[in-house]
Amino acid sequence: MRSRTPPIFSLGFRPFYLFAALWSALALFEWLLELNGYGIRRQQLIVGMQWHAHEMLFGFAATVITGFSLTAVRAWTGLETPTGLSLALLVLLWLLGRIGPLLNPFFAIFDIAFLPVIAIVIGRLIYQRRMLRNLFLPLTILVLGFLNGLFYLAALGYISIDPNPLLFTALYLITMIEVMIGGRVIPSFTANTVPGIQQFRHPTLAKATLLFTAISFLTLAFFTPNIISAALCFITATLHAILLWGWRPLETKNKPILWILHISYAWLVLGFSLLGIYSLKLVSIYPALHAFGIGATGGLIIGMITRTALGHTGRPLVAGKIEHACYLLVPCAATFWLIAHLAPSYLFNPLLAISGACWCLAFLLYLHKYSPIMFSADFIKAAK
């Protein structure tokens, strides 16, 4: 008997990947317009730069994490995650969380509620199977939701704390998720795809890298940057570089669906190096934040939302021309952003516009190719 569930609501990654890609392009385009005096006026709610950072973190990255989590937890546990009407209601809650706060501060309650709801949904299933090792995912999402609530309270003036460090901490937390999941899947994807590859993978190195990553972020989140945080960040950058080199990134040069993951992970090395330099008070924190936010997060996301969408719809894991373009555009966006901050001031806005255009084009291309796939009933049969 044919299912009455619309294809788009048959598994969590489908609507959330599409909405995350769409929102990231729209939000970034609006931010570029605002920088030039043409954007939507939000000064009475949340100032422009904070809104931009918030939406790229919670409207984009956390949304992709949601789609990934709902899909992965189903695979991990063998239990049903929300589909059909229940998934549609989660999407509606997400939409209200995006649009509502632009109209009235009260509607921020929808956005504040979204991540805790997701954490409860997936955490219950993981605990039911006693897969305690994977509880890090719902717990991290829950903390993200807590930071989101604190951000709104601070940004709207209900509590007297600076909202910017809350956004920094949210980015650190998202990066931790990338390190934990990327450390599992990138070397295994590579080993499974490149015949005869000889990787160096040591559990102690992986655990040390994760530990130093967490300590570096915690130090920067709770203490004033100093020589100690600089040393920690430089050590962390070195550990990530050794870890990545052991996965043999050069062996993936003819496989774009792999090299985008390796290149994106390499931005973590640069990000921690820049955090170390920032701790020495030689540069601002923003180059490091954008190395994490655009280079690492954006790159890993475009790599994963193409790969997992193909895999979960029963299609070959082969990148076509559109994927190739996406895989080039996101690292270019990160590179042009960094160049903009090194170039003379009169080149800043033009280079920032190029960076933004690369980003928007990458995710619009994703929508162009993957929207028909996500809405098509054919892939349900292919995925069985």
C-alpha positions as a LaTeX table, in Angstrom:
\begin{tabular}{lrrr}
\hline
Residue & $x$ (\AA) & $y$ (\AA) & $z$ (\AA) \\
\hline
Met1 & 0.00 & 0.00 & 0.00 \\
Arg2 & 1.35 & 3.40 & $-0.97$ \\
Ser3 & 2.34 & 5.64 & 1.94 \\
Arg4 & 0.32 & 8.82 & 2.43 \\
Thr5 & 3.33 & 10.59 & 3.92 \\
Pro6 & 4.61 & 13.30 & 1.54 \\
Pro7 & 8.15 & 12.42 & 0.42 \\
Ile8 & 9.59 & 15.59 & 1.92 \\
Phe9 & 8.41 & 14.50 & 5.39 \\
Ser10 & 9.50 & 10.87 & 5.16 \\
Leu11 & 12.83 & 11.36 & 6.97 \\
Gly12 & 14.36 & 14.19 & 9.00 \\
Phe13 & 17.23 & 15.20 & 6.75 \\
Arg14 & 14.96 & 16.05 & 3.82 \\
Pro15 & 13.14 & 19.17 & 5.00 \\
Phe16 & 15.86 & 20.40 & 7.34 \\
Tyr17 & 18.70 & 20.18 & 4.80 \\
Leu18 & 16.62 & 22.10 & 2.26 \\
Phe19 & 15.44 & 24.76 & 4.70 \\
Ala20 & 18.93 & 25.19 & 6.14 \\
Ala21 & 20.38 & 25.75 & 2.65 \\
Leu22 & 17.61 & 28.16 & 1.69 \\
Trp23 & 17.80 & 30.12 & 4.93 \\
Ser24 & 21.59 & 30.39 & 4.81 \\
Ala25 & 21.44 & 31.96 & 1.34 \\
Leu26 & 18.56 & 34.30 & 2.24 \\
Ala27 & 20.02 & 35.36 & 5.59 \\
Leu28 & 23.46 & 36.02 & 4.18 \\
Phe29 & 22.07 & 37.95 & 1.20 \\
Glu30 & 20.01 & 40.10 & 3.56 \\
Trp31 & 23.10 & 40.72 & 5.69 \\
Leu32 & 25.08 & 41.86 & 2.66 \\
Leu33 & 22.23 & 44.23 & 1.77 \\
Glu34 & 22.16 & 45.54 & 5.32 \\
Leu35 & 25.89 & 46.22 & 5.28 \\
Asn36 & 25.21 & 48.50 & 2.32 \\
Gly37 & 22.19 & 50.16 & 3.88 \\
Tyr38 & 19.42 & 48.22 & 2.13 \\
Gly39 & 18.49 & 45.46 & 4.58 \\
Ile40 & 15.45 & 44.86 & 6.72 \\
Arg41 & 15.44 & 47.12 & 9.79 \\
Arg42 & 15.80 & 44.97 & 12.92 \\
Gln43 & 17.43 & 47.48 & 15.24 \\
Gln44 & 14.41 & 47.46 & 17.51 \\
Leu45 & 14.78 & 43.70 & 18.01 \\
Ile46 & 18.36 & 42.42 & 17.55 \\
Val47 & 21.19 & 44.42 & 16.03 \\
Gly48 & 22.25 & 43.37 & 12.54 \\
Met49 & 25.60 & 41.71 & 13.21 \\
Gln50 & 24.21 & 39.69 & 16.11 \\
Trp51 & 21.24 & 38.61 & 13.99 \\
His52 & 23.59 & 37.56 & 11.18 \\
Ala53 & 25.78 & 35.49 & 13.49 \\
His54 & 22.78 & 34.01 & 15.29 \\
Glu55 & 21.04 & 32.91 & 12.10 \\
Met56 & 24.14 & 31.36 & 10.58 \\
Leu57 & 24.64 & 29.38 & 13.78 \\
Phe58 & 21.09 & 28.52 & 14.83 \\
Gly59 & 19.19 & 29.00 & 11.58 \\
Phe60 & 21.76 & 27.20 & 9.43 \\
Ala61 & 24.35 & 25.05 & 11.21 \\
Ala62 & 22.10 & 23.83 & 14.04 \\
Thr63 & 19.37 & 23.08 & 11.49 \\
Val64 & 21.70 & 20.84 & 9.51 \\
Ile65 & 22.72 & 19.15 & 12.77 \\
Thr66 & 19.02 & 18.58 & 13.43 \\
Gly67 & 18.45 & 16.93 & 10.06 \\
Phe68 & 21.59 & 14.83 & 10.46 \\
Ser69 & 20.64 & 13.81 & 14.02 \\
Leu70 & 17.09 & 12.74 & 13.19 \\
Thr71 & 18.44 & 10.60 & 10.37 \\
Ala72 & 21.53 & 9.22 & 12.11 \\
Val73 & 19.72 & 8.30 & 15.33 \\
Arg74 & 17.24 & 6.27 & 13.31 \\
Ala75 & 20.17 & 4.37 & 11.75 \\
Trp76 & 21.99 & 3.99 & 15.08 \\
Thr77 & 19.02 & 2.74 & 17.10 \\
Gly78 & 16.72 & 1.13 & 14.54 \\
Leu79 & 13.88 & 3.11 & 16.12 \\
Glu80 & 11.52 & 5.49 & 14.32 \\
Thr81 & 12.32 & 9.19 & 14.41 \\
Pro82 & 9.58 & 11.72 & 13.57 \\
Thr83 & 8.04 & 11.43 & 10.11 \\
Gly84 & 4.86 & 12.67 & 8.50 \\
Leu85 & 2.80 & 15.03 & 10.65 \\
Ser86 & 5.18 & 14.96 & 13.63 \\
Leu87 & 8.12 & 15.92 & 11.38 \\
Ala88 & 5.99 & 18.62 & 9.73 \\
Leu89 & 5.22 & 20.07 & 13.17 \\
Leu90 & 8.94 & 20.21 & 13.97 \\
Val91 & 9.51 & 22.05 & 10.69 \\
Leu92 & 6.69 & 24.46 & 11.55 \\
Leu93 & 8.29 & 25.12 & 14.94 \\
Trp94 & 11.56 & 25.85 & 13.16 \\
Leu95 & 9.87 & 28.22 & 10.70 \\
Leu96 & 8.15 & 30.10 & 13.52 \\
Gly97 & 11.53 & 30.38 & 15.21 \\
Arg98 & 13.07 & 31.95 & 12.13 \\
Ile99 & 10.34 & 34.39 & 11.13 \\
Gly100 & 8.66 & 35.12 & 14.48 \\
Pro101 & 11.52 & 36.99 & 16.20 \\
Leu102 & 11.76 & 39.34 & 13.19 \\
Leu103 & 8.21 & 40.49 & 13.98 \\
Asn104 & 7.98 & 40.43 & 17.76 \\
Pro105 & 10.44 & 39.51 & 20.54 \\
Phe106 & 7.82 & 37.29 & 22.18 \\
Phe107 & 7.96 & 34.88 & 19.24 \\
Ala108 & 11.56 & 34.05 & 20.11 \\
Ile109 & 9.98 & 31.43 & 22.37 \\
Phe110 & 9.50 & 29.21 & 19.32 \\
Asp111 & 13.20 & 29.35 & 18.44 \\
Ile112 & 14.21 & 28.84 & 22.07 \\
Ala113 & 12.03 & 25.72 & 22.28 \\
Phe114 & 13.21 & 24.10 & 19.04 \\
Leu115 & 16.59 & 22.63 & 20.01 \\
Pro116 & 15.49 & 21.29 & 23.42 \\
Val117 & 12.60 & 19.52 & 21.69 \\
Ile118 & 15.02 & 17.93 & 19.20 \\
Ala119 & 17.38 & 16.94 & 22.04 \\
Ile120 & 14.53 & 15.22 & 23.90 \\
Val121 & 13.30 & 13.41 & 20.77 \\
Ile122 & 16.67 & 11.90 & 19.86 \\
Gly123 & 17.94 & 11.55 & 23.44 \\
Arg124 & 14.98 & 9.39 & 24.41 \\
Leu125 & 15.67 & 6.98 & 21.54 \\
Ile126 & 19.41 & 6.78 & 22.23 \\
Tyr127 & 18.79 & 6.14 & 25.92 \\
Gln128 & 16.14 & 3.53 & 25.12 \\
Arg129 & 18.81 & 1.54 & 23.29 \\
Arg130 & 21.32 & 2.31 & 26.08 \\
Met131 & 23.75 & 3.73 & 23.48 \\
Leu132 & 25.37 & 5.97 & 26.07 \\
Arg133 & 28.37 & 6.74 & 23.85 \\
Asn134 & 26.07 & 8.66 & 21.50 \\
Leu135 & 24.36 & 10.71 & 24.20 \\
Phe136 & 26.91 & 13.45 & 23.49 \\
Leu137 & 24.74 & 14.50 & 20.54 \\
Pro138 & 21.45 & 15.29 & 22.35 \\
Leu139 & 23.35 & 16.72 & 25.32 \\
Thr140 & 25.30 & 19.07 & 23.03 \\
Ile141 & 22.12 & 20.10 & 21.23 \\
Leu142 & 20.50 & 20.77 & 24.61 \\
Val143 & 23.38 & 23.04 & 25.63 \\
Leu144 & 23.09 & 24.81 & 22.27 \\
Gly145 & 19.43 & 25.39 & 23.03 \\
Phe146 & 20.35 & 26.81 & 26.45 \\
Leu147 & 22.85 & 29.20 & 24.83 \\
Asn148 & 20.18 & 30.22 & 22.33 \\
Gly149 & 17.80 & 31.11 & 25.15 \\
Leu150 & 20.48 & 33.09 & 26.98 \\
Phe151 & 21.32 & 34.93 & 23.75 \\
Tyr152 & 17.75 & 36.13 & 23.28 \\
Leu153 & 17.49 & 37.23 & 26.91 \\
Ala154 & 20.78 & 39.15 & 26.62 \\
Ala155 & 20.21 & 40.60 & 23.13 \\
Leu156 & 16.71 & 41.81 & 24.03 \\
Gly157 & 17.91 & 43.35 & 27.29 \\
Tyr158 & 16.27 & 41.02 & 29.81 \\
Ile159 & 19.60 & 40.06 & 31.40 \\
Ser160 & 22.74 & 42.16 & 31.69 \\
Ile161 & 25.36 & 40.09 & 29.89 \\
Asp162 & 27.12 & 40.57 & 26.57 \\
Pro163 & 25.40 & 38.37 & 23.94 \\
Asn164 & 28.47 & 38.13 & 21.69 \\
Pro165 & 30.44 & 35.64 & 23.84 \\
Leu166 & 27.32 & 33.45 & 23.85 \\
Leu167 & 27.47 & 33.32 & 20.07 \\
Phe168 & 31.19 & 32.56 & 20.17 \\
Thr169 & 30.54 & 29.70 & 22.59 \\
Ala170 & 27.76 & 28.36 & 20.36 \\
Leu171 & 30.20 & 28.28 & 17.44 \\
Tyr172 & 32.75 & 26.45 & 19.61 \\
Leu173 & 30.10 & 23.91 & 20.55 \\
Ile174 & 29.07 & 23.36 & 16.92 \\
Thr175 & 32.74 & 22.93 & 16.05 \\
Met176 & 33.04 & 20.31 & 18.80 \\
Ile177 & 30.19 & 18.37 & 17.16 \\
Glu178 & 32.07 & 18.56 & 13.86 \\
Val179 & 35.26 & 17.31 & 15.47 \\
Met180 & 33.50 & 14.39 & 17.16 \\
Ile181 & 31.47 & 13.31 & 14.13 \\
Gly182 & 34.12 & 14.24 & 11.55 \\
Gly183 & 36.73 & 12.27 & 13.47 \\
Arg184 & 34.53 & 9.19 & 13.06 \\
Val185 & 33.26 & 9.51 & 9.51 \\
Ile186 & 36.00 & 11.23 & 7.49 \\
Pro187 & 38.70 & 8.55 & 7.96 \\
Ser188 & 36.16 & 5.72 & 7.57 \\
Phe189 & 34.63 & 7.25 & 4.42 \\
Thr190 & 38.16 & 7.62 & 3.04 \\
Ala191 & 39.22 & 4.07 & 3.90 \\
Asn192 & 36.04 & 2.65 & 2.37 \\
Thr193 & 36.36 & 4.62 & $-0.87$ \\
Val194 & 40.11 & 4.58 & $-1.65$ \\
Pro195 & 41.26 & 0.98 & $-2.25$ \\
Gly196 & 44.45 & $-0.04$ & $-0.47$ \\
Ile197 & 44.89 & 3.23 & 1.41 \\
Gln198 & 47.23 & 3.03 & 4.41 \\
Gln199 & 46.04 & 5.40 & 7.12 \\
Phe200 & 47.59 & 6.30 & 10.46 \\
Arg201 & 44.76 & 6.22 & 13.02 \\
His202 & 45.54 & 5.96 & 16.72 \\
Pro203 & 42.85 & 6.13 & 19.45 \\
Thr204 & 45.13 & 8.02 & 21.85 \\
Leu205 & 45.84 & 10.72 & 19.26 \\
Ala206 & 42.12 & 11.09 & 18.51 \\
Lys207 & 41.25 & 11.37 & 22.22 \\
Ala208 & 44.07 & 13.86 & 22.86 \\
Thr209 & 42.91 & 15.99 & 19.93 \\
Leu210 & 39.33 & 16.01 & 21.21 \\
Leu211 & 40.49 & 16.81 & 24.75 \\
Phe212 & 42.71 & 19.72 & 23.71 \\
Thr213 & 39.95 & 21.03 & 21.44 \\
Ala214 & 37.53 & 21.11 & 24.37 \\
Ile215 & 40.09 & 22.65 & 26.75 \\
Ser216 & 41.05 & 25.34 & 24.23 \\
Phe217 & 37.44 & 26.33 & 23.68 \\
Leu218 & 36.61 & 26.29 & 27.40 \\
Thr219 & 39.66 & 28.43 & 28.18 \\
Leu220 & 38.65 & 31.03 & 25.60 \\
Ala221 & 35.00 & 30.93 & 26.65 \\
Phe222 & 35.62 & 31.55 & 30.35 \\
Phe223 & 38.98 & 33.34 & 30.64 \\
Thr224 & 40.72 & 36.33 & 29.13 \\
Pro225 & 43.00 & 35.28 & 26.23 \\
Asn226 & 46.62 & 34.95 & 27.33 \\
Ile227 & 49.83 & 33.05 & 26.68 \\
Ile228 & 48.31 & 29.85 & 28.11 \\
Ser229 & 45.30 & 29.90 & 25.79 \\
Ala230 & 47.67 & 30.69 & 22.90 \\
Ala231 & 49.80 & 27.64 & 23.70 \\
Leu232 & 46.71 & 25.44 & 24.02 \\
Cys233 & 45.37 & 26.61 & 20.66 \\
Phe234 & 48.69 & 26.05 & 18.89 \\
Ile235 & 48.95 & 22.55 & 20.36 \\
Thr236 & 45.37 & 21.84 & 19.28 \\
Ala237 & 46.09 & 23.06 & 15.76 \\
Thr238 & 49.13 & 20.77 & 15.59 \\
Leu239 & 47.14 & 17.76 & 16.82 \\
His240 & 44.41 & 18.35 & 14.24 \\
Ala241 & 47.05 & 18.64 & 11.50 \\
Ile242 & 48.66 & 15.32 & 12.55 \\
Leu243 & 45.25 & 13.65 & 12.78 \\
Leu244 & 44.21 & 14.90 & 9.34 \\
Trp245 & 47.53 & 13.94 & 7.73 \\
Gly246 & 47.11 & 10.41 & 9.08 \\
Trp247 & 43.83 & 10.13 & 7.16 \\
Arg248 & 45.83 & 10.61 & 3.91 \\
Pro249 & 44.03 & 13.65 & 2.42 \\
Leu250 & 46.23 & 13.69 & $-0.71$ \\
Glu251 & 44.84 & 10.29 & $-1.69$ \\
Thr252 & 41.40 & 11.87 & $-2.14$ \\
Lys253 & 42.41 & 14.37 & $-4.85$ \\
Asn254 & 40.43 & 12.54 & $-7.54$ \\
Lys255 & 37.34 & 12.07 & $-5.35$ \\
Pro256 & 35.63 & 15.43 & $-4.69$ \\
Ile257 & 33.02 & 13.94 & $-2.37$ \\
Leu258 & 35.95 & 13.06 & $-0.08$ \\
Trp259 & 38.38 & 15.94 & $-0.56$ \\
Ile260 & 35.77 & 18.52 & 0.41 \\
Leu261 & 35.64 & 16.88 & 3.86 \\
His262 & 39.44 & 16.87 & 4.19 \\
Ile263 & 39.82 & 20.47 & 3.01 \\
Ser264 & 37.08 & 21.59 & 5.38 \\
Tyr265 & 38.71 & 19.79 & 8.30 \\
Ala266 & 41.97 & 21.57 & 7.43 \\
Trp267 & 40.23 & 24.87 & 8.19 \\
Leu268 & 40.14 & 23.71 & 11.82 \\
Val269 & 43.93 & 23.77 & 11.81 \\
Leu270 & 43.90 & 27.34 & 10.51 \\
Gly271 & 41.13 & 28.31 & 12.91 \\
Phe272 & 43.03 & 27.15 & 16.00 \\
Ser273 & 46.22 & 28.77 & 14.71 \\
Leu274 & 44.35 & 32.07 & 14.34 \\
Leu275 & 42.86 & 31.65 & 17.82 \\
Gly276 & 46.40 & 31.24 & 19.13 \\
Ile277 & 47.49 & 34.44 & 17.37 \\
Tyr278 & 44.40 & 36.20 & 18.71 \\
Ser279 & 45.31 & 35.07 & 22.24 \\
Leu280 & 48.63 & 36.83 & 21.78 \\
Lys281 & 46.64 & 39.99 & 20.93 \\
Leu282 & 48.08 & 40.20 & 17.41 \\
Val283 & 44.77 & 39.94 & 15.50 \\
Ser284 & 41.06 & 40.17 & 16.30 \\
Ile285 & 39.04 & 37.05 & 17.01 \\
Tyr286 & 36.94 & 37.35 & 13.85 \\
Pro287 & 39.31 & 35.71 & 11.34 \\
Ala288 & 39.40 & 32.62 & 13.58 \\
Leu289 & 35.63 & 32.61 & 14.02 \\
His290 & 35.07 & 32.77 & 10.27 \\
Ala291 & 37.68 & 30.09 & 9.60 \\
Phe292 & 35.55 & 27.86 & 11.84 \\
Gly293 & 32.21 & 29.21 & 10.65 \\
Ile294 & 32.72 & 29.42 & 6.88 \\
Gly295 & 35.70 & 27.20 & 6.09 \\
Ala296 & 35.17 & 24.32 & 8.51 \\
Thr297 & 31.44 & 24.41 & 9.27 \\
Gly298 & 30.28 & 25.51 & 5.82 \\
Gly299 & 32.60 & 23.11 & 4.05 \\
Leu300 & 31.79 & 20.09 & 6.20 \\
Ile301 & 28.09 & 20.86 & 5.87 \\
Ile302 & 28.07 & 21.10 & 2.08 \\
Gly303 & 30.11 & 17.90 & 1.96 \\
Met304 & 27.79 & 16.03 & 4.31 \\
Ile305 & 24.42 & 17.28 & 3.03 \\
Thr306 & 25.33 & 16.19 & $-0.48$ \\
Arg307 & 26.82 & 12.86 & 0.55 \\
Thr308 & 24.11 & 11.84 & 3.02 \\
Ala309 & 21.31 & 13.01 & 0.73 \\
Leu310 & 22.69 & 10.85 & $-2.08$ \\
Gly311 & 23.28 & 7.89 & 0.22 \\
His312 & 19.91 & 7.98 & 1.95 \\
Thr313 & 18.04 & 8.25 & $-1.33$ \\
Gly314 & 19.76 & 5.20 & $-2.78$ \\
Arg315 & 21.86 & 7.11 & $-5.30$ \\
Pro316 & 25.54 & 6.54 & $-6.14$ \\
Leu317 & 27.97 & 8.48 & $-3.95$ \\
Val318 & 29.41 & 10.34 & $-6.91$ \\
Ala319 & 29.76 & 14.11 & $-7.10$ \\
Gly320 & 28.55 & 15.71 & $-10.32$ \\
Lys321 & 29.25 & 19.15 & $-11.77$ \\
Ile322 & 26.94 & 20.93 & $-9.35$ \\
Glu323 & 28.57 & 19.27 & $-6.35$ \\
His324 & 32.00 & 20.17 & $-7.75$ \\
Ala325 & 30.92 & 23.80 & $-7.97$ \\
Cys326 & 29.55 & 23.77 & $-4.41$ \\
Tyr327 & 32.73 & 22.18 & $-3.09$ \\
Leu328 & 34.80 & 24.96 & $-4.65$ \\
Leu329 & 32.51 & 27.86 & $-3.82$ \\
Val330 & 32.35 & 27.36 & $-0.04$ \\
Pro331 & 36.15 & 27.30 & 0.52 \\
Cys332 & 36.37 & 30.29 & $-1.86$ \\
Ala333 & 33.86 & 32.12 & 0.33 \\
Ala334 & 36.06 & 31.53 & 3.37 \\
Thr335 & 39.22 & 32.54 & 1.50 \\
Phe336 & 37.78 & 35.79 & 0.13 \\
Trp337 & 36.48 & 36.65 & 3.61 \\
Leu338 & 39.99 & 36.33 & 5.06 \\
Ile339 & 41.53 & 38.25 & 2.16 \\
Ala340 & 39.00 & 41.04 & 2.75 \\
His341 & 40.37 & 41.50 & 6.27 \\
Leu342 & 43.96 & 41.62 & 5.03 \\
Ala343 & 43.40 & 43.87 & 2.00 \\
Pro344 & 43.27 & 47.69 & 2.00 \\
Ser345 & 40.04 & 49.06 & 3.47 \\
Tyr346 & 38.66 & 50.23 & 0.13 \\
Leu347 & 38.63 & 46.59 & $-1.05$ \\
Phe348 & 36.82 & 45.28 & 2.03 \\
Asn349 & 33.22 & 45.60 & 0.82 \\
Pro350 & 33.88 & 44.32 & $-2.73$ \\
Leu351 & 35.77 & 41.27 & $-1.42$ \\
Leu352 & 33.09 & 40.64 & 1.21 \\
Ala353 & 30.48 & 40.78 & $-1.54$ \\
Ile354 & 32.44 & 38.18 & $-3.55$ \\
Ser355 & 32.66 & 35.98 & $-0.47$ \\
Gly356 & 28.94 & 36.27 & 0.16 \\
Ala357 & 28.14 & 35.61 & $-3.49$ \\
Cys358 & 30.22 & 32.41 & $-3.42$ \\
Trp359 & 28.36 & 31.22 & $-0.33$ \\
Cys360 & 24.88 & 32.04 & $-1.62$ \\
Leu361 & 25.57 & 30.49 & $-5.02$ \\
Ala362 & 26.84 & 27.26 & $-3.44$ \\
Phe363 & 23.67 & 26.70 & $-1.42$ \\
Leu364 & 21.35 & 27.87 & $-4.18$ \\
Leu365 & 22.99 & 25.30 & $-6.46$ \\
Tyr366 & 22.40 & 22.70 & $-3.78$ \\
Leu367 & 18.73 & 23.65 & $-3.69$ \\
His368 & 18.53 & 23.53 & $-7.48$ \\
Lys369 & 19.76 & 19.94 & $-7.64$ \\
Tyr370 & 18.48 & 18.44 & $-4.41$ \\
Ser371 & 15.00 & 19.97 & $-4.08$ \\
Pro372 & 13.56 & 17.72 & $-6.81$ \\
Ile373 & 15.26 & 14.72 & $-5.19$ \\
Met374 & 13.85 & 15.51 & $-1.74$ \\
Phe375 & 10.32 & 16.08 & $-3.04$ \\
Ser376 & 10.29 & 13.08 & $-5.37$ \\
Ala377 & 8.57 & 9.83 & $-4.39$ \\
Asp378 & 11.01 & 7.86 & $-6.56$ \\
Phe379 & 13.83 & 8.08 & $-4.01$ \\
Ile380 & 11.72 & 6.40 & $-1.30$ \\
Lys381 & 11.68 & 3.24 & $-3.37$ \\
Ala382 & 15.36 & 3.63 & $-4.20$ \\
Ala383 & 16.28 & 4.00 & $-0.53$ \\
Lys384 & 14.56 & 0.80 & 0.58 \\
\hline
\end{tabular}
